Coordinates of C-alpha atoms in Angstrom, one line a residue:
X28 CA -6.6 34.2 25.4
X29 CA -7.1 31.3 23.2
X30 CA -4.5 30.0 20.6
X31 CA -4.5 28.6 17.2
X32 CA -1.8 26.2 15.5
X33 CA -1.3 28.0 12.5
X34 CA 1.6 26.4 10.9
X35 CA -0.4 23.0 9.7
X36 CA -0.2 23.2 5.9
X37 CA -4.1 22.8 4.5
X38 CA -3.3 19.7 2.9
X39 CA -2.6 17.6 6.2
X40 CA -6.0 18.9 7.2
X41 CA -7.1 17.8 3.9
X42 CA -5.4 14.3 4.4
X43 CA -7.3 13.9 7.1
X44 CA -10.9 14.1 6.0
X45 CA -10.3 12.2 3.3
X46 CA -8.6 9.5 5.1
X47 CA -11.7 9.5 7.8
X48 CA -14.2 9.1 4.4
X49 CA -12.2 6.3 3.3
X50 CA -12.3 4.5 6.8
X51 CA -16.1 5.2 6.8
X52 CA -16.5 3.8 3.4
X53 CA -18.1 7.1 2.3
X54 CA -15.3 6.5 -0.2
X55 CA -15.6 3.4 -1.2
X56 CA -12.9 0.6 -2.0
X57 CA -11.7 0.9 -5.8
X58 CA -13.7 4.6 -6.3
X59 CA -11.9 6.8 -8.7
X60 CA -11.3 10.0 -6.3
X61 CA -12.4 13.0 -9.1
X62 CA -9.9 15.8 -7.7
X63 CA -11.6 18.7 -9.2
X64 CA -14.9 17.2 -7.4
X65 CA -13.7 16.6 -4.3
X66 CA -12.1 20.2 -4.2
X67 CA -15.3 22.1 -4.8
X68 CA -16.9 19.9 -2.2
X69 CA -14.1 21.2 0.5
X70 CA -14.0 24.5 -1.2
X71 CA -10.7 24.3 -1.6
X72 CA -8.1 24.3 -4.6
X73 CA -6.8 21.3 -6.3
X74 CA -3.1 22.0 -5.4
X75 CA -3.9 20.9 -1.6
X76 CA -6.3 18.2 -3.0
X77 CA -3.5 16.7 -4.9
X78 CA -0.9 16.9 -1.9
X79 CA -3.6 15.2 0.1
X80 CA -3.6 12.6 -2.4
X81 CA 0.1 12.2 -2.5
X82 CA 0.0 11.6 1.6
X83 CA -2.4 9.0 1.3
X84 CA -0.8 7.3 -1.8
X85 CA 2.1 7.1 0.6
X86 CA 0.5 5.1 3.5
X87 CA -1.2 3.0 0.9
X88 CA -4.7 4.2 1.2
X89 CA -5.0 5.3 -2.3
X90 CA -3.5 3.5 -5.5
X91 CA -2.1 6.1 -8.5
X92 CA -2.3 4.9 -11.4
X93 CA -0.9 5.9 -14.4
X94 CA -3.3 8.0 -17.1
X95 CA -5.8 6.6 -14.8
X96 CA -6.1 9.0 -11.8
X97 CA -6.7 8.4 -7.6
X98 CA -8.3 5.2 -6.3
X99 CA -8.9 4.2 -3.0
X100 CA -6.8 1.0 -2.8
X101 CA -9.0 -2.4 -2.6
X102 CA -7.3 -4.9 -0.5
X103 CA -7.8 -8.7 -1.7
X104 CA -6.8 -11.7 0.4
X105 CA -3.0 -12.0 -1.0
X106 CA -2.7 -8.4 0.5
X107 CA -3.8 -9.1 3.6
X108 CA -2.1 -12.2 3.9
X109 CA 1.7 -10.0 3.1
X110 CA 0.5 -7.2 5.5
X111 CA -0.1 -9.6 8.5
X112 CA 3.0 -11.4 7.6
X113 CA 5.2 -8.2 7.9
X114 CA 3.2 -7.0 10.9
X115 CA 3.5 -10.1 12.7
X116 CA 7.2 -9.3 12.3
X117 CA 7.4 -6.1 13.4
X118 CA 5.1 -6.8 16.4
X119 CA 6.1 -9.9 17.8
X120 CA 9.8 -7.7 17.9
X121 CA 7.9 -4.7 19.6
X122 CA 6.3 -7.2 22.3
X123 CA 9.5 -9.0 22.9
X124 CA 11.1 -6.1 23.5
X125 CA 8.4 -3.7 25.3
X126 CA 8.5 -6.9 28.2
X127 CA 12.4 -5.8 28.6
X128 CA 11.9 -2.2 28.5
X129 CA 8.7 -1.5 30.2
X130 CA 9.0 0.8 33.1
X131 CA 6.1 0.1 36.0
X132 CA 4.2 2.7 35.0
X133 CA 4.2 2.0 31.2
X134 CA 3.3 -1.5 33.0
X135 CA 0.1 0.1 34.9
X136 CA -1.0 2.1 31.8
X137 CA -1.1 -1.2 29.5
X138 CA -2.7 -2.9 32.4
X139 CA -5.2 -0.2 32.4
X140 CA -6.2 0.2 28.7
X141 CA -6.7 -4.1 28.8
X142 CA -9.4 -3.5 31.8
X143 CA -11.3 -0.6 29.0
X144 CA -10.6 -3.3 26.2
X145 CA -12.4 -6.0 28.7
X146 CA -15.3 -3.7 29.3
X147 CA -16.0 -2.6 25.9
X148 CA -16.0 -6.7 25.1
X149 CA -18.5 -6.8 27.8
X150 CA -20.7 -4.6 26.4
X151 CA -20.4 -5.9 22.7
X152 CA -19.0 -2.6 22.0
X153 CA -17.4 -3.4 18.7
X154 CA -16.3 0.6 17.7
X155 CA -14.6 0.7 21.4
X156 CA -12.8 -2.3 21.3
X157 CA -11.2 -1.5 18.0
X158 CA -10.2 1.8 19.4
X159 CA -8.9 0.9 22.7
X160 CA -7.3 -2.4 20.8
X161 CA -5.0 0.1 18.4
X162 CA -3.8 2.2 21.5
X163 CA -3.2 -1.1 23.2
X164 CA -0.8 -2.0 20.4
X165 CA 0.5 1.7 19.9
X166 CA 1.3 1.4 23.6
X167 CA 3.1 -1.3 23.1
X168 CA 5.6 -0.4 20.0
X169 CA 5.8 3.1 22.3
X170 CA 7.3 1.4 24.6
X171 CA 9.5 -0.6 22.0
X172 CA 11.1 2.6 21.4
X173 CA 12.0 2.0 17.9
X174 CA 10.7 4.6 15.6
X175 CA 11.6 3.2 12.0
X176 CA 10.1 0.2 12.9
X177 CA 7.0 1.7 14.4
X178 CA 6.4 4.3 11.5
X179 CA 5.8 1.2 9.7
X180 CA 3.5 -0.3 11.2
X181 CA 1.4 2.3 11.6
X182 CA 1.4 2.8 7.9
X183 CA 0.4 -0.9 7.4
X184 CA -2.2 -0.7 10.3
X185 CA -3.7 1.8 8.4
X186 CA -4.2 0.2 5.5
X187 CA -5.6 -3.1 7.1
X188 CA -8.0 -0.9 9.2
X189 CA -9.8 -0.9 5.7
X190 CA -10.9 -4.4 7.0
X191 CA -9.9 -5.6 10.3
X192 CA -13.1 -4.4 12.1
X193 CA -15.1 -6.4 9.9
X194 CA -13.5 -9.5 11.4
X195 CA -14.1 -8.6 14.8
X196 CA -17.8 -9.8 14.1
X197 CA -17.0 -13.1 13.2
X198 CA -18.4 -15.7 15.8
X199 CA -16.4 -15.4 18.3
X200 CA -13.7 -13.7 17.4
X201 CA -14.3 -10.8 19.7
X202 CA -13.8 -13.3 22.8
X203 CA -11.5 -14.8 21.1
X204 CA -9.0 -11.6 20.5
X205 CA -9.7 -10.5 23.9
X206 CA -7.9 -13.7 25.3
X207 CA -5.1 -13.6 22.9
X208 CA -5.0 -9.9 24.3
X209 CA -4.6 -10.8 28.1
X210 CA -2.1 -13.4 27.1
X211 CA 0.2 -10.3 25.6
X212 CA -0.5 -8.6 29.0
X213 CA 0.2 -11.2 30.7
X214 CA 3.7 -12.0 29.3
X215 CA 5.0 -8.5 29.3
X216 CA 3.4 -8.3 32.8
X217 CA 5.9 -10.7 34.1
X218 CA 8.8 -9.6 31.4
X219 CA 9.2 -12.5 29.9
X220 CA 10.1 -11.7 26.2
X221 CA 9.7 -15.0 24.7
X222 CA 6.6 -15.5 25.9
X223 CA 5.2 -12.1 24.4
X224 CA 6.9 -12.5 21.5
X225 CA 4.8 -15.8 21.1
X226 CA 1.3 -14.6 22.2
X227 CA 1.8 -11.7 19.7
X228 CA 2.8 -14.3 17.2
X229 CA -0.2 -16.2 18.0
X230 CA -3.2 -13.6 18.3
X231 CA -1.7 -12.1 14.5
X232 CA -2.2 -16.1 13.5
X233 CA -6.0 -16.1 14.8
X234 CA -6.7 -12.4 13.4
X235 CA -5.6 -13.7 9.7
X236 CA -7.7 -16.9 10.1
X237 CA -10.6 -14.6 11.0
X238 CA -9.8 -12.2 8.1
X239 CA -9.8 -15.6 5.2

């Protein structure tokens, strides 16, 4: 007999469909979110809508501001510049310390999801490499172990999602991230720390050029 989770409150569920229009741009970067709108669209009430809100405000996908409402948070270049300075941080430490702490098959699975990242570069596949390049990076602060640290950066990476795919069709850049990818591999591969620490350094460098 089948099973349902029944226990997730409406508004995560509500989180997440409005946190897939904002990726999509279906909601759009600076758009006043009208709550009672939205509501009716998901035939739902506002309380959930404004929880939803609230969960999203807190990951910095939507800006509240005050007797204005819900917007979708625009990103401008001194944003982006502070979120890849504090993610190179946070990353660099999770690469430096995944090539201590890997165990061979945390090795084999990060070796693995590289080859799918090499294909989907192949094939010019730019939705694929974006996807198999954030578990490539989740894998890598998995393995870091250190949740504070990682629950931050997954709140940032969500914001910058807003914009990073855009610079993966830049000329070159594509090829370009892929070798700053197998140069992480490469590094934890053979557990030397410093080294991944300074690949990772180096590929959040290139992305930011890419991003101005």
């Amino acid at each position: 007999m089948n099973t349902k989770l029944i226990n997730r409150p409406l508004y995560e569920d509500v989180a997440d469909r409005l946190r897939e229009q904002i990726f999509s741009k279906q909601l759009a970067p600076g758009s006043w979110l009208d709550e009672q709108s939205l509501a009716e669209q998901f035939g739902i009430s506002r309380t959930p809508m404004r929880e939803a809100i609230k969960v999203l405000a807190s990951e910095g996908l939507i800006t509240i501001k005050m007797r204005r409402g819900a917007y979708v948070t625009e990103v401008n270049r001194g944003d982006l510049e502070q979120i890849f300075t504090v993610l190179s941080l946070l990353e660099c430490q999770a690469a430096k310390e995944s090539a201590l702490k890997a165990t061979e098959d945390e090795l084999n699975l990060l070796d693995h999801l590289h080859h799918r990242l090499e294909k989907a570069a192949a094939d010019r596949d730019i939705e694929q490499f974006f996807e198999i390049n954030g578990k490539f990076h989740e894998l890598i602060q998995e393995i870091a172990g250190n949740r504070w640290m990682n629950g931050v950066i997954a709140d940032l990476r969500k914001v910058l999602k807003l914009h990073r795919k855009d610079s993966l069709t830049s000329t070159g850049r594509l090829q370009a991230s892929l070798v700053e990818h197998r140069d992480i591999l490469r590094a934890i591969l053979k557990r030397d720390e410093l080294a991944a620490e300074a690949a990772m350094r180096k590929h959040f460098a290139r992305g930011l050029e890419a991003l101005r």
